Amino acid sequence: MNRADKSTTAGRTARRPLTRVLADRNAGLYLTGVVVSGFGSSAMWLTAGIWAKSLTGSDGLAALTVFTMWAPTLVGPLLGTVADRVRRRPLLVGLNLGMAALLPSLLAVDSAARIWILFAVLLLYGVNGVVQDAAEAALVATAVDKDLLGDFNGLRMAVNEGMKLVAPLAGAGLCARFGGGAVAVLDAVTFLLAAGIFALIRVREARPVPGGAWLADTSEGARTVWRSPALRPLVLAGAVTMLCAGLNGAALYAVVDERLGHAATYAGVLYAVQGAGSVAAGLLSGPLLRRLPERAFAAAGIALFAVSVCGRALPYDAVALACSAGIGLGLPCVLVAAMTAVQRETPSAALGRTAATTNTLLFVPNAVGLGVGAGLVGMVGMVGLVVLLVAVGAAALALAAGLLTPPRPFPKALGGRPGGG
């Protein structure tokens, strides 16, 4: 092969994020582990609610399963500190083996009297997820070439969104045919396989720095984000965007009913189109992050999200479908940009707690937005719904414009003590 041929091949590889990631052994193993564990986890999220409903007949308990798994995110910074006190690869392997051993205990859940076992396991499931996400983000930054982080994070987003389209249906079908215990066993097998995959990763980890007081160490993640002129605007922009996403999500069923005149089941079509857009966003993130600064990439995604939310005020099916695709395509951009920046900018010793803090700052506002939005949608009529959508879109558009302004130096008077102590 001559030099020109090599150059052409290299150029083609650079344009294909999947090829770039799979060509790196560690990145390919990570992505495979995410596919395997993500399938089981996505199936379990839906099955848990179905299981609780079938045993108790309670809609409230069915909804509580999702909250139980999500609740540990509220103390994410505290849990993420664990990932900075031990080596991350053995931690990931141990966490997956622990869940593989724990999930079969759900086979004992055969009546309403034993539903507490399901909730106890789901709470530990959520704790495991928070610690695992922090350890994974930290180890990826060490084990994967920094030039591949954008591609990897984008593909990870694509895989997660793809699993949300496929795995819940598979889990629901398995639950209907064989019961919730069958899904628990399936999930345990995926955790076991993921543990084996993570054990194959080759990485030299530095000895963890001895921890100080737990709360002081935990706050270091927040200080790292707040003091960094690169991280602070991205994470704050992501938090506000996810708040807007929650408000928009709460209005979805009202849009389907009042603006489009369809039954509530039509929301499933819009969700599927949005999910497809998020998969596309994941595939495009790596190439775009190599061409655009992280702030510009995030701002472009937020702007697309903003225009799409405003478009939902129009009573046309074609527009609604296009806007769902636009929301799915635009919303992940700020999330991928923020996490990639965290992995690149944060010292390894504090990366676990910083990643966990970032996840909490990004995703808690979404839950708040859903709650506030549900209340607002219940109070406003059709005109109020249009005003709400336009206001949310306008706020997000202003946020995108602000993200494009040059970063300002951090005010020393508010910066606290220098360094990490």
CSV table of C-alpha atoms in Angstrom, one decimal:
chain,number,residue,atom,x,y,z
A,1,MET,CA,0.0,0.0,0.0
A,2,ASN,CA,1.5,3.3,-1.0
A,3,ARG,CA,1.4,6.5,1.0
A,4,ALA,CA,-1.6,8.0,-0.8
A,5,ASP,CA,-3.6,4.8,-0.1
A,6,LYS,CA,-2.6,4.9,3.6
A,7,SER,CA,-3.7,8.5,3.8
A,8,THR,CA,-7.0,7.7,2.2
A,9,THR,CA,-7.6,4.8,4.5
A,10,ALA,CA,-6.7,6.9,7.5
A,11,GLY,CA,-9.1,9.6,6.4
A,12,ARG,CA,-11.9,7.2,6.0
A,13,THR,CA,-11.3,5.7,9.4
A,14,ALA,CA,-11.3,9.2,11.0
A,15,ARG,CA,-14.7,9.8,9.5
A,16,ARG,CA,-16.2,6.6,11.0
A,17,PRO,CA,-16.5,6.9,14.8
A,18,LEU,CA,-17.5,3.2,15.2
A,19,THR,CA,-14.4,2.1,13.3
A,20,ARG,CA,-12.2,4.5,15.4
A,21,VAL,CA,-13.6,3.2,18.7
A,22,LEU,CA,-13.5,-0.5,17.8
A,23,ALA,CA,-10.0,-0.2,16.5
A,24,ASP,CA,-8.9,0.7,20.1
A,25,ARG,CA,-9.0,-2.5,22.2
A,26,ASN,CA,-10.0,-0.8,25.5
A,27,ALA,CA,-12.6,1.4,23.9
A,28,GLY,CA,-14.1,-1.5,22.0
A,29,LEU,CA,-14.3,-3.6,25.2
A,30,TYR,CA,-15.9,-0.7,27.0
A,31,LEU,CA,-18.5,-0.2,24.3
A,32,THR,CA,-19.3,-4.0,24.3
A,33,GLY,CA,-19.7,-3.9,28.1
A,34,VAL,CA,-22.1,-1.0,27.8
A,35,VAL,CA,-24.2,-2.8,25.1
A,36,VAL,CA,-24.4,-6.0,27.3
A,37,SER,CA,-25.2,-4.3,30.6
A,38,GLY,CA,-27.4,-1.6,29.0
A,39,PHE,CA,-29.7,-4.2,27.5
A,40,GLY,CA,-30.3,-5.9,30.8
A,41,SER,CA,-30.7,-2.6,32.7
A,42,SER,CA,-33.2,-1.1,30.2
A,43,ALA,CA,-35.3,-4.3,30.3
A,44,MET,CA,-35.3,-4.2,34.1
A,45,TRP,CA,-36.4,-0.5,34.4
A,46,LEU,CA,-39.7,-1.2,32.6
A,47,THR,CA,-40.2,-4.7,34.0
A,48,ALA,CA,-40.0,-3.5,37.6
A,49,GLY,CA,-43.0,-1.3,37.2
A,50,ILE,CA,-45.0,-4.0,35.5
A,51,TRP,CA,-44.0,-6.5,38.2
A,52,ALA,CA,-45.1,-4.2,41.0
A,53,LYS,CA,-48.4,-3.4,39.3
A,54,SER,CA,-49.2,-7.1,38.7
A,55,LEU,CA,-48.5,-8.1,42.3
A,56,THR,CA,-50.2,-5.2,44.1
A,57,GLY,CA,-52.5,-3.6,41.6
A,58,SER,CA,-51.1,-0.2,42.7
A,59,ASP,CA,-50.2,2.4,40.1
A,60,GLY,CA,-48.4,4.4,42.8
A,61,LEU,CA,-46.1,1.5,43.6
A,62,ALA,CA,-45.5,0.8,39.9
A,63,ALA,CA,-44.4,4.5,39.5
A,64,LEU,CA,-42.3,4.3,42.7
A,65,THR,CA,-40.1,1.6,41.2
A,66,VAL,CA,-38.6,4.1,38.8
A,67,PHE,CA,-38.1,6.7,41.5
A,68,THR,CA,-36.4,4.1,43.7
A,69,MET,CA,-33.9,3.3,41.0
A,70,TRP,CA,-33.3,7.0,40.2
A,71,ALA,CA,-33.2,8.3,43.8
A,72,PRO,CA,-29.5,7.6,44.5
A,73,THR,CA,-28.6,10.1,41.8
A,74,LEU,CA,-29.6,12.8,44.4
A,75,VAL,CA,-26.5,11.8,46.4
A,76,GLY,CA,-24.4,11.1,43.4
A,77,PRO,CA,-21.4,13.3,44.5
A,78,LEU,CA,-21.2,11.4,47.8
A,79,LEU,CA,-21.4,8.0,46.1
A,80,GLY,CA,-19.0,9.0,43.3
A,81,THR,CA,-16.3,9.6,45.9
A,82,VAL,CA,-16.0,5.8,46.2
A,83,ALA,CA,-14.6,5.7,42.6
A,84,ASP,CA,-11.7,7.9,43.7
A,85,ARG,CA,-10.7,5.9,46.7
A,86,VAL,CA,-10.1,2.5,45.0
A,87,ARG,CA,-8.8,1.4,41.6
A,88,ARG,CA,-11.6,1.7,39.1
A,89,ARG,CA,-11.2,-1.5,37.0
A,90,PRO,CA,-11.5,-3.9,40.0
A,91,LEU,CA,-14.3,-1.7,41.3
A,92,LEU,CA,-16.3,-2.1,38.0
A,93,VAL,CA,-15.7,-5.8,38.0
A,94,GLY,CA,-16.8,-6.1,41.6
A,95,LEU,CA,-19.9,-4.0,41.1
A,96,ASN,CA,-21.1,-6.1,38.2
A,97,LEU,CA,-20.4,-9.3,40.0
A,98,GLY,CA,-22.3,-8.0,43.0
A,99,MET,CA,-25.4,-7.2,41.0
A,100,ALA,CA,-25.2,-10.6,39.2
A,101,ALA,CA,-25.3,-12.2,42.7
A,102,LEU,CA,-28.0,-10.0,44.0
A,103,LEU,CA,-30.6,-10.0,41.2
A,104,PRO,CA,-31.5,-13.8,41.6
A,105,SER,CA,-32.9,-12.9,45.0
A,106,LEU,CA,-35.9,-11.3,43.1
A,107,LEU,CA,-37.0,-14.9,42.3
A,108,ALA,CA,-38.5,-14.8,45.9
A,109,VAL,CA,-40.8,-11.9,44.9
A,110,ASP,CA,-44.0,-13.9,44.3
A,111,SER,CA,-46.7,-11.9,46.2
A,112,ALA,CA,-47.5,-8.4,47.4
A,113,ALA,CA,-46.2,-9.3,50.9
A,114,ARG,CA,-42.7,-9.7,49.4
A,115,ILE,CA,-42.7,-6.6,47.2
A,116,TRP,CA,-40.3,-5.0,49.7
A,117,ILE,CA,-37.6,-7.3,48.3
A,118,LEU,CA,-38.1,-5.7,44.9
A,119,PHE,CA,-37.7,-2.2,46.2
A,120,ALA,CA,-34.7,-3.0,48.3
A,121,VAL,CA,-32.9,-4.5,45.3
A,122,LEU,CA,-34.0,-1.6,43.1
A,123,LEU,CA,-32.5,0.9,45.6
A,124,LEU,CA,-29.2,-1.0,45.6
A,125,TYR,CA,-29.5,-1.2,41.8
A,126,GLY,CA,-29.6,2.6,41.7
A,127,VAL,CA,-26.6,3.0,44.1
A,128,ASN,CA,-24.7,0.6,41.9
A,129,GLY,CA,-25.5,2.6,38.8
A,130,VAL,CA,-24.3,5.9,40.3
A,131,VAL,CA,-21.0,4.4,41.5
A,132,GLN,CA,-20.5,2.5,38.3
A,133,ASP,CA,-21.1,5.5,36.1
A,134,ALA,CA,-18.5,7.5,38.1
A,135,ALA,CA,-15.9,4.7,37.9
A,136,GLU,CA,-16.5,4.1,34.3
A,137,ALA,CA,-16.1,7.8,33.4
A,138,ALA,CA,-12.9,8.0,35.4
A,139,LEU,CA,-11.4,4.8,34.0
A,140,VAL,CA,-12.4,5.6,30.4
A,141,ALA,CA,-10.3,8.8,30.6
A,142,THR,CA,-7.3,6.7,31.6
A,143,ALA,CA,-7.8,3.6,29.4
A,144,VAL,CA,-9.0,5.3,26.2
A,145,ASP,CA,-7.0,7.7,24.1
A,146,LYS,CA,-8.2,11.3,24.8
A,147,ASP,CA,-8.7,11.8,21.0
A,148,LEU,CA,-11.3,9.1,21.1
A,149,LEU,CA,-13.3,10.4,24.1
A,150,GLY,CA,-15.8,12.3,22.0
A,151,ASP,CA,-16.4,9.3,19.7
A,152,PHE,CA,-16.7,7.0,22.7
A,153,ASN,CA,-19.1,9.2,24.6
A,154,GLY,CA,-21.2,9.7,21.5
A,155,LEU,CA,-21.4,6.0,20.7
A,156,ARG,CA,-22.2,5.3,24.4
A,157,MET,CA,-25.1,7.7,24.1
A,158,ALA,CA,-26.2,6.0,20.8
A,159,VAL,CA,-26.0,2.5,22.4
A,160,ASN,CA,-28.0,3.6,25.5
A,161,GLU,CA,-30.7,5.2,23.4
A,162,GLY,CA,-30.8,2.2,21.1
A,163,MET,CA,-31.3,-0.1,24.1
A,164,LYS,CA,-34.2,2.0,25.3
A,165,LEU,CA,-35.9,1.3,22.0
A,166,VAL,CA,-35.4,-2.4,22.0
A,167,ALA,CA,-34.8,-3.8,25.5
A,168,PRO,CA,-37.9,-2.6,27.3
A,169,LEU,CA,-40.1,-4.4,24.7
A,170,ALA,CA,-38.1,-7.5,25.1
A,171,GLY,CA,-38.3,-7.3,28.9
A,172,ALA,CA,-42.0,-6.7,28.8
A,173,GLY,CA,-42.5,-9.7,26.6
A,174,LEU,CA,-40.3,-11.9,28.8
A,175,CYS,CA,-42.2,-10.7,31.9
A,176,ALA,CA,-45.6,-11.4,30.4
A,177,ARG,CA,-44.6,-14.9,29.3
A,178,PHE,CA,-42.4,-16.1,32.2
A,179,GLY,CA,-42.8,-13.5,35.0
A,180,GLY,CA,-40.5,-10.8,36.4
A,181,GLY,CA,-38.1,-13.4,37.8
A,182,ALA,CA,-37.0,-14.3,34.2
A,183,VAL,CA,-36.0,-10.7,33.5
A,184,ALA,CA,-34.1,-10.6,36.8
A,185,VAL,CA,-32.1,-13.7,35.7
A,186,LEU,CA,-31.5,-12.2,32.3
A,187,ASP,CA,-30.3,-9.0,33.9
A,188,ALA,CA,-28.0,-11.0,36.2
A,189,VAL,CA,-26.5,-12.8,33.2
A,190,THR,CA,-25.8,-9.4,31.5
A,191,PHE,CA,-24.0,-8.1,34.6
A,192,LEU,CA,-21.9,-11.3,34.8
A,193,LEU,CA,-20.9,-10.9,31.1
A,194,ALA,CA,-20.1,-7.2,31.6
A,195,ALA,CA,-17.9,-8.1,34.6
A,196,GLY,CA,-15.9,-10.5,32.4
A,197,ILE,CA,-15.6,-7.9,29.6
A,198,PHE,CA,-14.4,-5.1,32.0
A,199,ALA,CA,-11.9,-7.6,33.5
A,200,LEU,CA,-10.2,-7.8,30.0
A,201,ILE,CA,-9.4,-4.1,29.8
A,202,ARG,CA,-5.7,-3.4,30.0
A,203,VAL,CA,-4.9,-0.3,32.0
A,204,ARG,CA,-2.3,0.8,34.5
A,205,GLU,CA,-4.0,2.7,37.3
A,206,ALA,CA,-2.1,4.9,39.7
A,207,ARG,CA,-2.4,4.1,43.4
A,208,PRO,CA,-5.5,6.0,44.7
A,209,VAL,CA,-4.7,9.0,46.8
A,210,PRO,CA,-5.6,8.4,50.5
A,211,GLY,CA,-8.9,10.1,51.2
A,212,GLY,CA,-9.5,12.7,53.8
A,213,ALA,CA,-12.8,13.6,55.4
A,214,TRP,CA,-15.6,12.1,53.2
A,215,LEU,CA,-17.7,15.2,52.9
A,216,ALA,CA,-14.6,17.3,52.1
A,217,ASP,CA,-13.6,14.9,49.4
A,218,THR,CA,-17.2,14.9,48.0
A,219,SER,CA,-17.3,18.6,47.7
A,220,GLU,CA,-14.1,18.6,45.6
A,221,GLY,CA,-16.2,17.4,42.6
A,222,ALA,CA,-18.4,20.5,42.8
A,223,ARG,CA,-15.4,22.8,43.4
A,224,THR,CA,-13.7,21.3,40.3
A,225,VAL,CA,-16.7,22.1,38.1
A,226,TRP,CA,-17.2,25.5,39.6
A,227,ARG,CA,-13.6,26.7,39.3
A,228,SER,CA,-13.1,25.6,35.8
A,229,PRO,CA,-13.9,28.1,33.0
A,230,ALA,CA,-14.1,25.1,30.6
A,231,LEU,CA,-16.5,23.0,32.7
A,232,ARG,CA,-18.6,25.5,34.5
A,233,PRO,CA,-20.5,26.9,31.5
A,234,LEU,CA,-21.0,23.5,29.9
A,235,VAL,CA,-22.3,21.8,33.0
A,236,LEU,CA,-24.6,24.8,33.9
A,237,ALA,CA,-25.9,24.9,30.4
A,238,GLY,CA,-26.6,21.2,30.5
A,239,ALA,CA,-28.4,21.6,33.8
A,240,VAL,CA,-30.7,24.3,32.5
A,241,THR,CA,-31.2,22.5,29.2
A,242,MET,CA,-32.3,19.4,31.1
A,243,LEU,CA,-34.7,21.5,33.1
A,244,CYS,CA,-36.2,22.7,29.9
A,245,ALA,CA,-36.3,19.1,28.6
A,246,GLY,CA,-38.3,18.1,31.7
A,247,LEU,CA,-40.8,20.9,31.1
A,248,ASN,CA,-41.1,19.9,27.5
A,249,GLY,CA,-41.5,16.2,28.3
A,250,ALA,CA,-44.3,17.0,30.8
A,251,ALA,CA,-46.2,18.7,28.0
A,252,LEU,CA,-46.0,15.8,25.5
A,253,TYR,CA,-49.3,14.2,26.2
A,254,ALA,CA,-51.1,17.6,26.1
A,255,VAL,CA,-49.5,18.2,22.7
A,256,VAL,CA,-50.7,14.8,21.5
A,257,ASP,CA,-54.2,15.4,22.7
A,258,GLU,CA,-54.9,19.1,22.4
A,259,ARG,CA,-52.6,20.1,19.5
A,260,LEU,CA,-52.6,17.0,17.3
A,261,GLY,CA,-55.9,15.4,18.3
A,262,HIS,CA,-54.5,11.9,18.7
A,263,ALA,CA,-55.0,9.2,21.4
A,264,ALA,CA,-52.3,9.1,24.1
A,265,THR,CA,-50.7,6.0,22.4
A,266,TYR,CA,-49.4,8.4,19.7
A,267,ALA,CA,-46.9,9.6,22.2
A,268,GLY,CA,-45.1,6.3,21.7
A,269,VAL,CA,-44.5,7.2,18.1
A,270,LEU,CA,-43.1,10.5,19.0
A,271,TYR,CA,-40.9,8.9,21.7
A,272,ALA,CA,-39.6,6.4,19.1
A,273,VAL,CA,-38.7,9.1,16.6
A,274,GLN,CA,-37.0,11.1,19.4
A,275,GLY,CA,-35.0,8.0,20.3
A,276,ALA,CA,-33.9,7.5,16.7
A,277,GLY,CA,-32.7,11.1,16.7
A,278,SER,CA,-30.7,10.5,19.9
A,279,VAL,CA,-29.0,7.4,18.3
A,280,ALA,CA,-28.1,9.6,15.3
A,281,ALA,CA,-26.7,12.3,17.7
A,282,GLY,CA,-24.5,9.7,19.3
A,283,LEU,CA,-23.1,8.6,16.0
A,284,LEU,CA,-22.4,12.2,14.9
A,285,SER,CA,-21.0,13.5,18.1
A,286,GLY,CA,-17.5,12.2,17.7
A,287,PRO,CA,-16.9,13.6,14.2
A,288,LEU,CA,-18.5,16.9,15.1
A,289,LEU,CA,-16.5,17.3,18.3
A,290,ARG,CA,-13.3,17.0,16.3
A,291,ARG,CA,-14.4,19.9,14.1
A,292,LEU,CA,-16.1,22.2,16.6
A,293,PRO,CA,-15.2,23.4,20.1
A,294,GLU,CA,-17.2,21.7,22.8
A,295,ARG,CA,-19.1,25.0,23.6
A,296,ALA,CA,-20.0,25.5,20.0
A,297,PHE,CA,-21.2,21.9,19.6
A,298,ALA,CA,-23.3,22.1,22.8
A,299,ALA,CA,-24.8,25.4,21.7
A,300,ALA,CA,-25.7,24.1,18.3
A,301,GLY,CA,-27.5,21.1,19.9
A,302,ILE,CA,-29.3,23.3,22.4
A,303,ALA,CA,-30.4,25.7,19.6
A,304,LEU,CA,-31.8,22.7,17.6
A,305,PHE,CA,-33.6,21.5,20.7
A,306,ALA,CA,-35.0,25.0,21.3
A,307,VAL,CA,-36.4,25.4,17.8
A,308,SER,CA,-37.9,21.9,18.0
A,309,VAL,CA,-39.7,22.6,21.3
A,310,CYS,CA,-41.2,25.8,19.8
A,311,GLY,CA,-42.3,23.8,16.7
A,312,ARG,CA,-44.3,21.5,18.9
A,313,ALA,CA,-46.8,24.4,19.3
A,314,LEU,CA,-47.9,23.9,15.7
A,315,PRO,CA,-50.8,21.4,15.1
A,316,TYR,CA,-49.4,19.3,12.3
A,317,ASP,CA,-48.3,15.7,12.5
A,318,ALA,CA,-45.4,16.1,10.1
A,319,VAL,CA,-44.0,19.1,12.1
A,320,ALA,CA,-44.5,17.1,15.4
A,321,LEU,CA,-42.5,14.2,14.0
A,322,ALA,CA,-39.7,16.5,12.7
A,323,CYS,CA,-39.6,18.3,16.1
A,324,SER,CA,-39.3,15.0,18.0
A,325,ALA,CA,-36.4,14.0,15.8
A,326,GLY,CA,-34.9,17.5,16.3
A,327,ILE,CA,-35.2,17.2,20.1
A,328,GLY,CA,-33.6,13.7,20.0
A,329,LEU,CA,-30.8,15.0,17.8
A,330,GLY,CA,-30.1,18.2,19.7
A,331,LEU,CA,-30.6,17.3,23.4
A,332,PRO,CA,-27.7,14.8,23.7
A,333,CYS,CA,-25.1,17.2,22.3
A,334,VAL,CA,-24.7,19.2,25.6
A,335,LEU,CA,-24.6,16.0,27.6
A,336,VAL,CA,-21.8,14.5,25.5
A,337,ALA,CA,-19.9,17.7,25.3
A,338,ALA,CA,-20.1,18.2,29.1
A,339,MET,CA,-19.0,14.7,30.0
A,340,THR,CA,-16.2,14.7,27.4
A,341,ALA,CA,-14.9,18.0,28.8
A,342,VAL,CA,-15.0,16.6,32.4
A,343,GLN,CA,-12.9,13.6,31.3
A,344,ARG,CA,-10.4,15.8,29.6
A,345,GLU,CA,-10.1,18.6,32.1
A,346,THR,CA,-10.3,16.9,35.5
A,347,PRO,CA,-7.3,15.4,37.3
A,348,SER,CA,-7.6,11.6,37.5
A,349,ALA,CA,-7.6,11.6,41.3
A,350,ALA,CA,-10.8,13.6,41.5
A,351,LEU,CA,-12.5,12.4,38.3
A,352,GLY,CA,-14.9,9.9,39.9
A,353,ARG,CA,-16.5,12.4,42.2
A,354,THR,CA,-16.5,15.1,39.6
A,355,ALA,CA,-18.2,12.9,37.0
A,356,ALA,CA,-20.8,11.9,39.6
A,357,THR,CA,-21.4,15.5,40.6
A,358,THR,CA,-21.8,16.4,36.9
A,359,ASN,CA,-24.3,13.6,36.4
A,360,THR,CA,-26.3,14.8,39.4
A,361,LEU,CA,-26.2,18.4,38.2
A,362,LEU,CA,-27.3,17.3,34.7
A,363,PHE,CA,-30.1,14.9,35.5
A,364,VAL,CA,-31.8,16.1,38.7
A,365,PRO,CA,-33.1,19.3,36.9
A,366,ASN,CA,-34.8,17.0,34.4
A,367,ALA,CA,-36.9,15.4,37.2
A,368,VAL,CA,-37.6,18.8,38.6
A,369,GLY,CA,-38.8,20.0,35.2
A,370,LEU,CA,-41.1,17.0,34.8
A,371,GLY,CA,-42.7,17.7,38.2
A,372,VAL,CA,-43.1,21.4,37.7
A,373,GLY,CA,-44.2,20.9,34.1
A,374,ALA,CA,-46.9,18.4,35.1
A,375,GLY,CA,-48.3,21.0,37.4
A,376,LEU,CA,-48.2,23.8,34.8
A,377,VAL,CA,-49.8,21.6,32.1
A,378,GLY,CA,-52.6,20.7,34.5
A,379,MET,CA,-53.4,24.4,35.1
A,380,VAL,CA,-53.1,25.9,31.6
A,381,GLY,CA,-55.4,25.5,28.6
A,382,MET,CA,-54.5,25.2,24.9
A,383,VAL,CA,-53.3,28.8,24.7
A,384,GLY,CA,-51.3,28.4,27.8
A,385,LEU,CA,-49.7,25.2,26.4
A,386,VAL,CA,-48.5,27.1,23.3
A,387,VAL,CA,-47.1,29.9,25.6
A,388,LEU,CA,-45.3,27.3,27.7
A,389,LEU,CA,-43.7,25.6,24.7
A,390,VAL,CA,-42.6,28.9,23.1
A,391,ALA,CA,-41.3,30.2,26.5
A,392,VAL,CA,-39.3,27.0,27.1
A,393,GLY,CA,-37.9,27.1,23.5
A,394,ALA,CA,-37.0,30.8,23.8
A,395,ALA,CA,-35.2,30.2,27.1
A,396,ALA,CA,-33.2,27.4,25.6
A,397,LEU,CA,-32.3,29.5,22.6
A,398,ALA,CA,-31.1,32.3,24.8
A,399,LEU,CA,-29.0,29.8,26.7
A,400,ALA,CA,-27.4,28.6,23.4
A,401,ALA,CA,-26.5,32.2,22.5
A,402,GLY,CA,-25.0,32.8,25.9
A,403,LEU,CA,-22.9,29.6,25.6
A,404,LEU,CA,-21.2,31.1,22.5
A,405,THR,CA,-20.0,34.2,24.3
A,406,PRO,CA,-16.3,34.0,25.4
A,407,PRO,CA,-15.8,32.5,28.9
A,408,ARG,CA,-15.0,35.0,31.6
A,409,PRO,CA,-12.2,34.5,34.2
A,410,PHE,CA,-13.5,33.0,37.5
A,411,PRO,CA,-13.9,35.6,40.1
A,412,LYS,CA,-11.2,35.0,42.7
A,413,ALA,CA,-13.3,36.5,45.5
A,414,LEU,CA,-15.8,33.7,45.1
A,415,GLY,CA,-13.5,30.9,44.3
A,416,GLY,CA,-12.7,29.6,47.7
A,417,ARG,CA,-9.3,28.2,48.5
A,418,PRO,CA,-7.0,27.5,45.6
A,419,GLY,CA,-6.1,23.9,44.8
A,420,GLY,CA,-8.0,20.8,46.0
A,421,GLY,CA,-8.0,21.2,49.7
